[in-house]
Coordinates of C-alpha atoms in Angstrom, one line a residue:
Chain G
M1 CA -23.8 -44.9 30.6
P2 CA -25.5 -42.9 33.4
I3 CA -27.2 -44.9 36.2
I4 CA -29.1 -41.8 37.3
T5 CA -30.7 -39.3 34.8
I6 CA -33.0 -36.5 35.8
K7 CA -34.5 -34.0 33.3
N8 CA -36.3 -30.8 34.1
L9 CA -37.2 -32.0 37.6
S10 CA -39.4 -29.8 39.8
K11 CA -41.1 -30.3 43.0
S12 CA -43.6 -27.9 44.6
F13 CA -45.2 -28.2 48.0
I14 CA -48.5 -26.6 48.8
Y15 CA -48.9 -25.2 52.3
H16 CA -51.3 -22.9 54.2
K17 CA -50.5 -19.6 55.8
K18 CA -52.1 -18.8 59.1
A19 CA -52.3 -15.4 60.8
E20 CA -50.7 -15.1 64.2
G21 CA -52.5 -16.0 67.5
L22 CA -55.8 -17.5 68.5
R23 CA -57.7 -15.2 66.2
G24 CA -55.7 -16.3 63.3
S25 CA -56.2 -20.0 64.2
I26 CA -60.0 -19.5 64.4
K27 CA -60.0 -17.6 61.1
A28 CA -57.9 -20.4 59.5
L29 CA -60.7 -22.8 60.3
F30 CA -62.9 -21.1 57.6
K31 CA -60.4 -19.6 55.2
R32 CA -56.8 -20.4 54.7
E33 CA -54.3 -18.8 52.4
K34 CA -52.9 -21.4 50.1
L35 CA -49.3 -21.0 49.1
T36 CA -46.9 -22.9 46.9
K37 CA -43.2 -23.5 47.7
D38 CA -41.1 -24.5 44.7
A39 CA -38.5 -26.6 46.5
V40 CA -36.8 -27.9 43.3
K41 CA -36.9 -25.9 40.1
N42 CA -36.4 -27.5 36.8
I43 CA -33.0 -29.2 37.5
S44 CA -31.3 -31.7 35.2
F45 CA -28.1 -33.8 35.7
S46 CA -26.9 -37.4 35.2
I47 CA -24.6 -39.6 37.3
N48 CA -22.5 -42.4 36.1
K49 CA -22.1 -45.8 37.7
G50 CA -19.6 -45.8 40.6
E51 CA -19.5 -42.1 40.9
F52 CA -19.3 -40.5 44.4
V53 CA -21.1 -37.2 44.2
G54 CA -21.3 -34.5 46.8
F55 CA -24.7 -32.8 46.8
L56 CA -24.4 -29.5 48.7
G57 CA -26.7 -26.7 49.5
P58 CA -27.9 -24.5 52.4
N59 CA -30.8 -25.6 54.5
G60 CA -34.0 -25.6 52.5
A61 CA -32.1 -25.5 49.2
G62 CA -33.9 -28.6 47.9
K63 CA -31.1 -31.3 48.2
T64 CA -33.1 -33.6 50.6
T65 CA -36.2 -33.2 48.4
T66 CA -34.2 -34.2 45.4
L67 CA -32.8 -37.2 47.2
K68 CA -36.3 -38.2 48.2
M69 CA -37.5 -38.0 44.7
L70 CA -34.6 -40.1 43.5
S71 CA -35.3 -42.7 46.1
G72 CA -39.1 -42.8 45.3
I73 CA -40.2 -41.4 48.6
L74 CA -41.7 -38.3 46.9
Y75 CA -43.5 -37.9 43.7
P76 CA -42.1 -35.2 41.4
T77 CA -44.4 -32.3 40.3
H78 CA -42.7 -32.2 36.8
G79 CA -39.9 -33.8 35.0
S80 CA -38.5 -37.2 34.6
I81 CA -36.2 -39.4 36.7
I82 CA -34.6 -42.7 35.8
V83 CA -32.6 -44.5 38.5
G84 CA -31.1 -47.8 37.7
G85 CA -33.4 -48.2 34.8
H86 CA -36.6 -47.5 36.9
N87 CA -38.9 -44.7 37.5
P88 CA -38.7 -44.2 41.3
A89 CA -42.2 -42.8 41.5
K90 CA -43.6 -46.3 40.7
R91 CA -42.1 -47.6 43.9
E92 CA -41.4 -51.0 42.5
S93 CA -39.8 -53.6 44.7
E94 CA -37.1 -54.3 42.1
F95 CA -36.2 -50.7 42.2
K96 CA -36.1 -50.5 46.0
K97 CA -33.8 -53.5 46.1
K98 CA -31.3 -51.6 43.9
I99 CA -31.1 -48.5 46.2
S100 CA -30.7 -47.6 49.8
I101 CA -31.1 -44.4 51.7
V102 CA -29.4 -43.5 54.9
M103 CA -30.7 -40.4 56.8
G104 CA -28.5 -39.3 59.6
Q105 CA -31.4 -38.0 61.6
K106 CA -33.7 -41.1 61.2
A107 CA -33.0 -44.5 62.6
Q108 CA -34.2 -47.9 61.3
L109 CA -32.6 -49.9 64.1
W110 CA -34.9 -51.1 66.9
P111 CA -33.5 -49.2 70.0
S112 CA -34.3 -51.7 72.7
L113 CA -32.8 -54.7 70.8
P114 CA -29.4 -55.6 69.4
A115 CA -28.7 -54.4 65.9
I116 CA -28.4 -58.1 64.7
E117 CA -32.2 -58.5 65.2
T118 CA -33.0 -55.6 62.8
F119 CA -30.5 -57.1 60.4
T120 CA -32.4 -60.4 60.4
L121 CA -35.6 -58.5 59.7
I122 CA -33.9 -56.8 56.8
Q123 CA -32.6 -60.1 55.5
K124 CA -36.2 -61.3 55.3
M125 CA -37.4 -58.0 53.8
Y126 CA -34.9 -58.2 50.9
E127 CA -35.2 -62.0 50.7
L128 CA -31.5 -62.5 51.2
D129 CA -30.2 -66.1 51.1
E130 CA -28.8 -67.1 54.6
N131 CA -25.2 -67.8 53.4
N132 CA -25.0 -64.6 51.4
Y133 CA -26.5 -62.6 54.2
R134 CA -24.0 -64.0 56.8
N135 CA -21.0 -63.4 54.5
R136 CA -22.1 -59.9 53.7
L137 CA -22.8 -59.1 57.4
N138 CA -19.4 -60.4 58.4
E139 CA -17.7 -58.5 55.6
L140 CA -19.4 -55.2 56.5
A141 CA -19.0 -55.7 60.3
N142 CA -15.3 -56.3 59.6
L143 CA -14.9 -53.2 57.4
M144 CA -16.7 -51.1 60.1
D145 CA -14.9 -52.8 63.0
V146 CA -18.1 -53.5 64.9
E147 CA -18.1 -57.3 65.2
D148 CA -18.2 -57.0 69.0
I149 CA -21.3 -54.7 69.3
L150 CA -23.8 -56.5 67.0
N151 CA -25.3 -58.2 70.0
V152 CA -25.5 -55.1 72.3
Q153 CA -28.8 -53.2 72.7
V154 CA -28.8 -50.4 70.2
R155 CA -29.7 -47.8 72.8
K156 CA -26.5 -48.6 74.7
L157 CA -24.3 -47.9 71.7
S158 CA -22.6 -44.5 71.1
L159 CA -23.9 -42.3 68.3
G160 CA -20.9 -43.3 66.1
Q161 CA -21.5 -47.0 66.7
R162 CA -25.2 -46.6 65.9
M163 CA -24.4 -44.9 62.6
K164 CA -22.1 -47.7 61.7
C165 CA -24.8 -50.2 62.4
E166 CA -27.3 -48.0 60.4
L167 CA -25.0 -48.1 57.5
I168 CA -24.6 -51.9 57.7
A169 CA -28.4 -52.2 57.8
S170 CA -28.6 -50.1 54.6
L171 CA -25.9 -52.0 52.8
L172 CA -26.8 -55.6 53.6
H173 CA -28.7 -56.1 50.3
N174 CA -25.7 -54.7 48.3
P175 CA -27.5 -51.7 46.7
K176 CA -26.2 -50.4 43.4
I177 CA -27.0 -46.8 44.4
L178 CA -26.6 -45.3 47.9
F179 CA -28.2 -42.0 49.0
L180 CA -26.6 -40.6 52.1
D181 CA -28.4 -37.7 53.7
E182 CA -26.1 -36.1 56.4
P183 CA -24.7 -39.5 57.6
T184 CA -22.1 -37.8 59.9
I185 CA -24.5 -35.3 61.5
G186 CA -23.9 -35.0 65.2
L187 CA -20.9 -37.3 65.3
D188 CA -17.6 -36.3 66.9
I189 CA -14.5 -35.7 64.6
V190 CA -13.1 -39.2 65.2
S191 CA -16.4 -40.9 64.3
Q192 CA -16.8 -38.7 61.3
K193 CA -13.4 -39.7 60.0
K194 CA -14.1 -43.4 60.6
I195 CA -17.4 -43.2 58.7
R196 CA -15.6 -41.4 55.8
E197 CA -12.8 -44.0 55.7
F198 CA -15.4 -46.7 55.5
L199 CA -17.4 -45.0 52.7
K200 CA -14.3 -44.4 50.7
E201 CA -13.2 -48.0 51.0
Y202 CA -16.7 -49.2 50.3
N203 CA -17.1 -47.1 47.1
Q204 CA -13.7 -48.3 45.8
K205 CA -14.3 -51.9 46.6
F206 CA -18.0 -52.3 45.5
K207 CA -18.2 -49.5 42.8
T208 CA -21.5 -48.4 44.3
T209 CA -22.8 -45.1 43.1
I210 CA -23.1 -42.8 46.1
I211 CA -24.7 -39.4 46.4
L212 CA -23.9 -37.6 49.6
T213 CA -25.4 -34.6 51.2
S214 CA -23.5 -33.1 54.2
H215 CA -22.9 -29.8 55.9
Y216 CA -19.3 -31.0 56.7
M217 CA -17.1 -29.9 53.9
D218 CA -14.4 -32.5 55.0
D219 CA -16.9 -35.2 54.1
V220 CA -17.3 -33.9 50.6
Q221 CA -13.7 -33.0 50.0
D222 CA -12.4 -36.4 51.3
L223 CA -14.9 -38.5 49.4
C224 CA -16.3 -36.9 46.3
K225 CA -14.6 -36.1 43.0
R226 CA -17.8 -34.4 41.7
L227 CA -19.8 -31.7 43.3
I228 CA -23.4 -30.5 42.7
I229 CA -24.3 -27.4 44.4
I230 CA -28.0 -26.6 44.7
N231 CA -29.4 -23.3 46.0
D232 CA -33.0 -22.2 46.1
G233 CA -34.0 -25.2 44.1
Q234 CA -31.6 -24.6 41.2
I235 CA -28.2 -26.0 40.4
G236 CA -25.5 -23.5 41.1
Y237 CA -22.5 -25.7 40.1
D238 CA -22.0 -29.1 38.7
G239 CA -18.5 -30.2 38.1
S240 CA -15.3 -31.6 39.7
I241 CA -14.1 -30.4 43.1
K242 CA -10.7 -29.9 41.6
D243 CA -12.0 -27.5 38.9
I244 CA -14.0 -25.4 41.3
I245 CA -11.0 -25.1 43.7
E246 CA -8.7 -24.1 40.8
E247 CA -11.3 -21.7 39.5
Y248 CA -11.5 -20.0 42.9
S249 CA -7.8 -20.3 43.7
K250 CA -7.1 -17.6 41.2
D251 CA -7.2 -15.4 44.3
K252 CA -5.2 -15.4 47.5
N253 CA -7.1 -14.5 50.6
I254 CA -5.4 -12.3 53.1
H255 CA -6.5 -11.6 56.6
V256 CA -4.7 -8.6 58.0
I257 CA -4.7 -6.9 61.4
F258 CA -3.5 -3.2 61.7
R259 CA -2.0 -1.3 64.6
N260 CA -3.9 1.9 63.6
K261 CA -7.3 2.6 62.0
I262 CA -7.3 2.2 58.2
L263 CA -9.8 3.4 55.6
K264 CA -11.5 0.9 53.4
R265 CA -10.9 3.0 50.2
D266 CA -7.1 2.9 50.9
L267 CA -7.2 -0.9 51.2
S268 CA -9.1 -1.2 47.9
K269 CA -5.9 -0.3 46.1
I270 CA -4.4 -3.6 47.3
G271 CA -7.3 -5.9 46.3
K272 CA -11.0 -6.7 46.8
V273 CA -11.9 -6.0 50.4
Y274 CA -14.6 -8.5 51.3
N275 CA -14.6 -8.0 55.0
Y276 CA -13.8 -4.7 56.6
E277 CA -13.4 -3.3 60.1
P278 CA -11.2 -0.3 61.0
Y279 CA -8.4 -2.4 62.5
E280 CA -9.0 -5.6 60.5
A281 CA -9.7 -6.6 57.0
K282 CA -10.0 -9.6 54.6
I283 CA -8.7 -8.9 51.1
S284 CA -8.7 -11.0 48.0
I285 CA -5.8 -10.5 45.6
P286 CA -5.4 -12.1 42.2
M287 CA -2.7 -14.9 42.3
E288 CA -0.4 -13.3 39.7
E289 CA -0.3 -10.0 41.6
A290 CA 0.0 -11.5 45.1
N291 CA 3.7 -11.0 45.8
K292 CA 3.7 -7.4 44.6
K293 CA 0.5 -6.4 46.4
I294 CA 1.4 -8.2 49.7
S295 CA 4.8 -6.3 49.7
L296 CA 2.9 -3.1 49.1
L297 CA 0.5 -3.8 51.9
I298 CA 3.3 -4.5 54.4
N299 CA 5.3 -1.5 53.4
K300 CA 2.5 1.1 53.2
F301 CA 0.2 0.1 56.0
P302 CA 0.9 -0.4 59.8
V303 CA 0.5 -4.2 59.7
K304 CA 0.4 -5.9 63.1
D305 CA -0.3 -9.4 61.8
I306 CA -0.9 -11.0 58.4
N307 CA -2.3 -14.4 57.4
I308 CA -2.2 -15.5 53.8
K309 CA -4.1 -18.6 52.6
D310 CA -5.6 -20.3 49.6
V311 CA -9.4 -20.2 49.4
T312 CA -11.0 -23.3 51.0
L313 CA -13.9 -25.3 49.6
E314 CA -16.1 -24.1 52.4
E315 CA -15.5 -20.5 51.4
I316 CA -16.1 -21.3 47.7
V317 CA -19.4 -23.0 48.5
E318 CA -20.4 -20.2 50.8
D319 CA -19.6 -17.7 48.1
I320 CA -21.8 -19.7 45.6
F321 CA -24.6 -19.8 48.1
K322 CA -24.5 -16.1 48.7
N323 CA -24.1 -15.1 45.1
K324 CA -27.0 -17.2 43.8
Chain Y
M1 CA -46.5 -67.4 46.3
N2 CA -43.1 -65.7 46.9
H3 CA -44.9 -62.7 48.3
I4 CA -46.8 -64.8 50.8
K5 CA -43.6 -66.6 51.8
K6 CA -41.8 -63.2 52.2
H7 CA -44.6 -61.8 54.4
L8 CA -44.7 -65.0 56.5
N9 CA -41.0 -64.7 57.1
L10 CA -41.4 -61.1 58.1
I11 CA -44.3 -61.9 60.4
I12 CA -42.3 -64.5 62.2
Q13 CA -39.3 -62.2 62.5
S14 CA -41.6 -59.3 63.7
I15 CA -43.1 -61.7 66.3
K16 CA -39.7 -62.6 67.5
I17 CA -38.6 -59.0 67.8
Q18 CA -41.7 -57.9 69.5
T19 CA -41.6 -60.8 72.0
M20 CA -38.0 -59.9 72.9
D21 CA -39.0 -56.3 73.2
K22 CA -42.0 -57.0 75.4
L23 CA -40.1 -59.4 77.6
E24 CA -38.0 -56.4 78.6
V25 CA -41.1 -55.1 80.4
A26 CA -42.4 -58.3 82.0
L27 CA -44.1 -56.5 84.8
A28 CA -46.4 -54.7 82.4
F29 CA -47.8 -58.1 81.4
T30 CA -49.3 -58.6 84.9
F31 CA -51.0 -55.2 84.8
I32 CA -52.3 -55.6 81.3
T33 CA -53.8 -59.0 82.2
L34 CA -55.4 -57.5 85.3
G35 CA -56.8 -54.7 83.1
I36 CA -58.3 -57.1 80.6
I37 CA -60.0 -59.2 83.4
L38 CA -61.4 -56.0 84.9
Q39 CA -62.7 -54.7 81.5
F40 CA -64.4 -58.1 80.9
T41 CA -65.9 -58.2 84.4
I42 CA -67.4 -54.7 84.1
T43 CA -68.9 -55.5 80.6
I44 CA -70.5 -58.8 81.8
I45 CA -71.9 -57.1 84.9
F46 CA -73.3 -54.4 82.7
F47 CA -75.1 -56.8 80.4
K48 CA -76.2 -59.1 83.3
A49 CA -77.8 -56.0 84.9
I50 CA -79.7 -55.1 81.7
Y51 CA -80.9 -58.7 81.2
L52 CA -82.3 -58.8 84.7
R53 CA -85.0 -56.4 83.4
S54 CA -85.7 -57.9 80.0
A55 CA -85.3 -61.4 78.5
T56 CA -84.2 -60.1 75.1
I57 CA -82.9 -56.8 73.8
G58 CA -83.6 -56.0 70.1
G59 CA -84.5 -59.8 69.7
W60 CA -81.1 -61.0 71.2
D61 CA -81.1 -63.1 74.3
V62 CA -78.2 -62.9 76.8
N63 CA -76.3 -66.0 75.4
Q64 CA -76.4 -64.5 71.9
V65 CA -75.1 -61.3 73.4
Y66 CA -72.2 -63.2 74.9
I67 CA -71.4 -64.6 71.4
L68 CA -71.6 -61.0 70.1
L69 CA -69.3 -59.8 72.9
G70 CA -66.9 -62.7 72.3
T71 CA -66.8 -61.8 68.6
Y72 CA -66.4 -58.1 69.5
F73 CA -63.5 -58.7 71.8
I74 CA -61.8 -61.2 69.4
I75 CA -61.8 -58.6 66.7
Q76 CA -60.9 -55.7 69.0
Y77 CA -58.0 -57.6 70.6
I78 CA -56.5 -59.1 67.5
S79 CA -56.7 -55.8 65.6
W80 CA -55.3 -53.9 68.6
S81 CA -52.4 -56.4 68.8
T82 CA -51.6 -56.3 65.1
Y83 CA -52.7 -53.8 62.5
I84 CA -54.1 -51.0 64.6
R85 CA -50.8 -50.8 66.5
G86 CA -49.0 -50.1 63.2
F87 CA -51.6 -47.8 61.6
N88 CA -51.9 -45.7 64.8
K89 CA -48.2 -44.8 64.3
I90 CA -48.8 -43.4 60.8
S91 CA -49.5 -39.9 62.0
R92 CA -46.3 -39.8 64.0
F93 CA -44.4 -41.3 61.1
I94 CA -45.7 -38.6 58.8
E95 CA -45.0 -35.9 61.3
N96 CA -41.3 -36.9 61.9
G97 CA -40.7 -38.3 58.4
E98 CA -40.1 -41.8 59.6
L99 CA -42.4 -43.0 56.8
D100 CA -39.6 -42.2 54.4
L101 CA -37.6 -45.2 55.6
Y102 CA -40.6 -47.6 55.2
L103 CA -41.4 -46.2 51.7
S104 CA -37.8 -47.0 50.7
K105 CA -38.1 -50.7 51.6
P106 CA -39.2 -53.4 49.2
V107 CA -42.4 -54.3 51.0
N108 CA -46.1 -53.6 50.7
L109 CA -46.3 -50.9 53.3
K110 CA -50.0 -51.6 54.2
F111 CA -49.3 -55.2 55.0
F112 CA -45.9 -54.6 56.6
L113 CA -47.4 -52.0 59.0
S114 CA -50.1 -54.6 59.9
Y115 CA -47.6 -56.9 61.5
R116 CA -44.5 -54.8 62.1
Y117 CA -45.7 -53.9 65.6
I118 CA -47.5 -57.1 66.4
D119 CA -47.9 -57.7 70.1
P120 CA -47.4 -61.4 70.7
I121 CA -47.4 -61.3 74.5
F122 CA -50.5 -59.3 75.6
I123 CA -52.7 -60.9 72.9
I124 CA -52.5 -64.3 74.8
P125 CA -54.6 -63.3 77.9
Q126 CA -56.8 -61.1 75.7
I127 CA -57.7 -63.7 73.2
T128 CA -58.1 -66.4 75.8
V129 CA -60.8 -64.5 77.7
A130 CA -62.5 -63.4 74.4
I131 CA -62.7 -67.0 73.1
G132 CA -63.8 -68.2 76.5
L133 CA -66.7 -65.8 76.5
L134 CA -67.7 -66.8 72.9
F135 CA -67.7 -70.5 73.9
Y136 CA -69.6 -69.8 77.1
G137 CA -72.3 -68.2 75.0
V138 CA -72.2 -71.0 72.5
S139 CA -72.5 -73.7 75.3
Q140 CA -75.5 -71.9 76.9
T141 CA -77.6 -71.2 73.8
N142 CA -80.2 -73.6 72.4
A143 CA -79.7 -72.5 68.8
D144 CA -78.0 -74.6 66.1
I145 CA -74.3 -73.7 66.1
N146 CA -72.6 -73.2 62.7
I147 CA -68.9 -72.8 63.3
L148 CA -67.8 -73.0 59.7
S149 CA -70.2 -70.2 58.7
Y150 CA -69.1 -68.2 61.7
L151 CA -65.4 -68.5 60.7
F152 CA -66.0 -67.5 57.1
I153 CA -68.1 -64.4 58.1
L154 CA -65.5 -63.6 60.8
A155 CA -62.8 -63.6 58.1
C156 CA -65.0 -61.1 56.1
A157 CA -65.5 -59.1 59.2
F158 CA -61.8 -58.8 59.8
I159 CA -61.3 -57.6 56.2
I160 CA -64.0 -54.9 56.6
H161 CA -62.6 -53.9 59.9
F162 CA -59.0 -53.7 58.4
S163 CA -60.3 -51.7 55.5
L164 CA -62.0 -49.2 57.8
I165 CA -58.8 -48.8 59.8
V166 CA -56.9 -48.2 56.5
I167 CA -59.5 -45.6 55.4
I168 CA -59.4 -43.8 58.8
S169 CA -55.5 -43.9 58.9
S170 CA -55.3 -42.6 55.3
I171 CA -57.0 -39.3 56.5
N172 CA -53.5 -38.6 57.9
F173 CA -52.2 -38.1 54.4
F174 CA -54.8 -35.5 53.5
T175 CA -55.1 -33.4 56.6
I176 CA -52.8 -31.9 59.2
I177 CA -55.1 -33.0 62.0
R178 CA -53.1 -35.8 63.7
Q179 CA -55.8 -37.1 66.0
V180 CA -57.8 -39.2 63.6
D181 CA -56.6 -42.4 65.1
H182 CA -59.0 -41.9 68.0
L183 CA -61.9 -42.0 65.6
H184 CA -62.1 -45.7 65.2
N185 CA -61.9 -46.2 69.0
T186 CA -65.2 -44.4 69.3
I187 CA -66.8 -45.8 66.2
F188 CA -66.1 -49.5 66.9
K189 CA -67.4 -49.3 70.4
L190 CA -70.9 -49.1 68.9
G191 CA -70.4 -52.7 67.7
Q192 CA -70.6 -54.3 71.2
Y193 CA -74.4 -53.9 71.1
P194 CA -76.8 -55.9 68.8
I195 CA -77.3 -53.8 65.6
T196 CA -81.1 -54.2 66.1
I197 CA -81.1 -51.8 69.1
Y198 CA -80.3 -49.0 66.6
K199 CA -83.1 -47.6 64.6
G200 CA -83.7 -45.6 61.4
F201 CA -80.8 -43.5 60.1
T202 CA -78.3 -44.7 62.7
R203 CA -78.9 -48.3 61.7
L204 CA -78.6 -47.5 58.0
V205 CA -75.3 -45.7 58.7
L206 CA -74.0 -48.6 60.8
S207 CA -75.0 -51.1 58.2
I208 CA -73.8 -49.5 55.0
I209 CA -71.7 -46.4 55.4
I210 CA -69.7 -47.6 58.4
P211 CA -70.7 -51.2 58.3
I212 CA -70.2 -52.0 62.0
A213 CA -73.1 -54.5 61.7
F214 CA -71.2 -56.7 59.3
I215 CA -68.2 -56.7 61.6
Y216 CA -69.8 -57.8 64.9
S217 CA -73.6 -58.6 64.7
V218 CA -73.5 -60.5 61.4
P219 CA -70.8 -63.0 62.5
A220 CA -72.5 -63.5 65.8
R221 CA -75.8 -64.4 63.9
A222 CA -73.8 -66.7 61.6
M223 CA -72.7 -68.6 64.7
V224 CA -76.3 -69.3 65.7
G225 CA -77.3 -70.2 62.1
D226 CA -79.5 -67.2 61.8
L227 CA -78.1 -65.9 58.5
S228 CA -79.8 -66.0 55.1
V229 CA -77.9 -66.6 51.8
K230 CA -78.8 -63.0 50.8
E231 CA -77.1 -61.8 54.0
I232 CA -74.0 -63.9 53.3
L233 CA -73.8 -62.5 49.8
A234 CA -74.2 -59.0 51.1
T235 CA -71.4 -59.6 53.6
I236 CA -69.1 -60.8 50.8
G237 CA -70.1 -57.8 48.6
I238 CA -69.5 -55.3 51.4
T239 CA -66.1 -56.9 52.1
F240 CA -65.0 -56.5 48.5
I241 CA -66.3 -53.0 48.2
F242 CA -64.6 -51.8 51.4
Y243 CA -61.3 -53.5 50.6
F244 CA -61.3 -51.9 47.2
I245 CA -62.2 -48.4 48.5
S246 CA -59.6 -48.6 51.3
S247 CA -56.8 -49.6 48.8
L248 CA -57.8 -46.7 46.5
I249 CA -57.7 -44.2 49.3
W250 CA -54.5 -45.6 50.7
N251 CA -52.7 -45.5 47.4
L252 CA -54.0 -41.9 46.8
G253 CA -52.7 -41.0 50.2
L254 CA -49.2 -42.5 49.6
K255 CA -49.1 -40.5 46.3
R256 CA -49.9 -37.3 48.2
Y257 CA -47.3 -38.0 50.9
E258 CA -45.0 -35.0 51.2
S259 CA -42.7 -36.2 53.9
A260 CA -41.3 -34.0 56.7
H261 CA -39.3 -31.2 55.1
G262 CA -35.7 -30.9 55.9

């Protein structure tokens, strides 16, 4: 039974175009060109309870707009959304108690006060019973390993510690659905890893449905079984990460450096040349021909160095972004 | 009932948070208090100077004007320490998308913004001086004082004032001009003078379209027992109409909210 269902969802923004310079600004006072940007174009998908879904796309692809429609922040232009049995656009309190949204670039913690003060405000906001609130806070603080910093002014915390506290603030009311928009943005590798470990453990322990957008492929690969790729407002892929890797792993990617200049047309006999310079090339070879073609490459060409690797998720996603 | 309890809990927590936050800048308290005293002194000197030349202005004697000024400052200071502080942040919240976070919370945004940024520290010297001025006027006047009527009309005045602030703040949802917050600062200043000094079209505008008269002059007249039943009913009517209009515009604005893209 899906906990999130969206059908034929679209969102358009109206904006005005202004000519360059002061003249353009004065002209725009009287006449402005009205333009429409279709941020999300007729997308449909459903997500089951407890799923951890990676939502990927380049900047401006429509992923954040979709998350905002799912969380009731934006009204859709067309289509229907059901999240936890509610229409988010109605912005009902009961709906809002079932969800939570964390935006890596927006803070809800009061910077000049310790995080615990904001947590108390959230307790009142969600009408959490004192005992439940305390237990939940202790549990989350323990999972995040932040018991010692709850009473420290937020502005004195590191970015990683702040994000941990932001996550606690978003999870205190035990939401059924969690929307994470770039939760690890700007964090160092160690902090990113800690946040990922927490999210993994949290998802397994509480069976919360989580939708994650991130530019860091490690986040998605570590945490999500399912991937939805959105590009230019449309869905480019919706399926398991395993399937997409298998699909694209039909090829081996070879990065080769030559001692002398080589012509591209000669290299094309080996495989698909997707990146070429006279002394260097990247070639894609079907898996079943890999051994034969690599031997041929080494024997026939003045190879200085060769690097053979399987295709990464990052490359797959990049390819889908480009080919859309 | 549950809603009221929830908002009361949130108000108490907001006051605690803001008190702790403001205590971080204790020195500012001294300067703000000095500023308030200076503002009062200048206003009083200004009116004293005017009343040296005339016993009444627009039918109001100096003591009635003190009651009017007391009312004006009570409304100004309470609103500036509570809801105006929150609503003035809307343009910034729209600009940087911070409103997203508020919209995802299970609270009535309009009420939550009214007390989220409450200033429990600076309001103390402000309200003390304003009430002091009001009671100075009351003690000096020969008129029959009607405190109950005053409190009732003052409550209506606050609702009209709040509604106007909501309407002005809602403009932020419909236009990219982000300076609308300064509008009310200018408009409400007109209220520190008796409404009777304005004539013709200006008076009509300040009575019906932007009912400044019902916010300041009418409560002051209620205090000195100078209000007819018809005027009380008109005040109640204006209160309902403006609250209704403000809710309509606010909800329409929230529906149009497009968030900061990214």
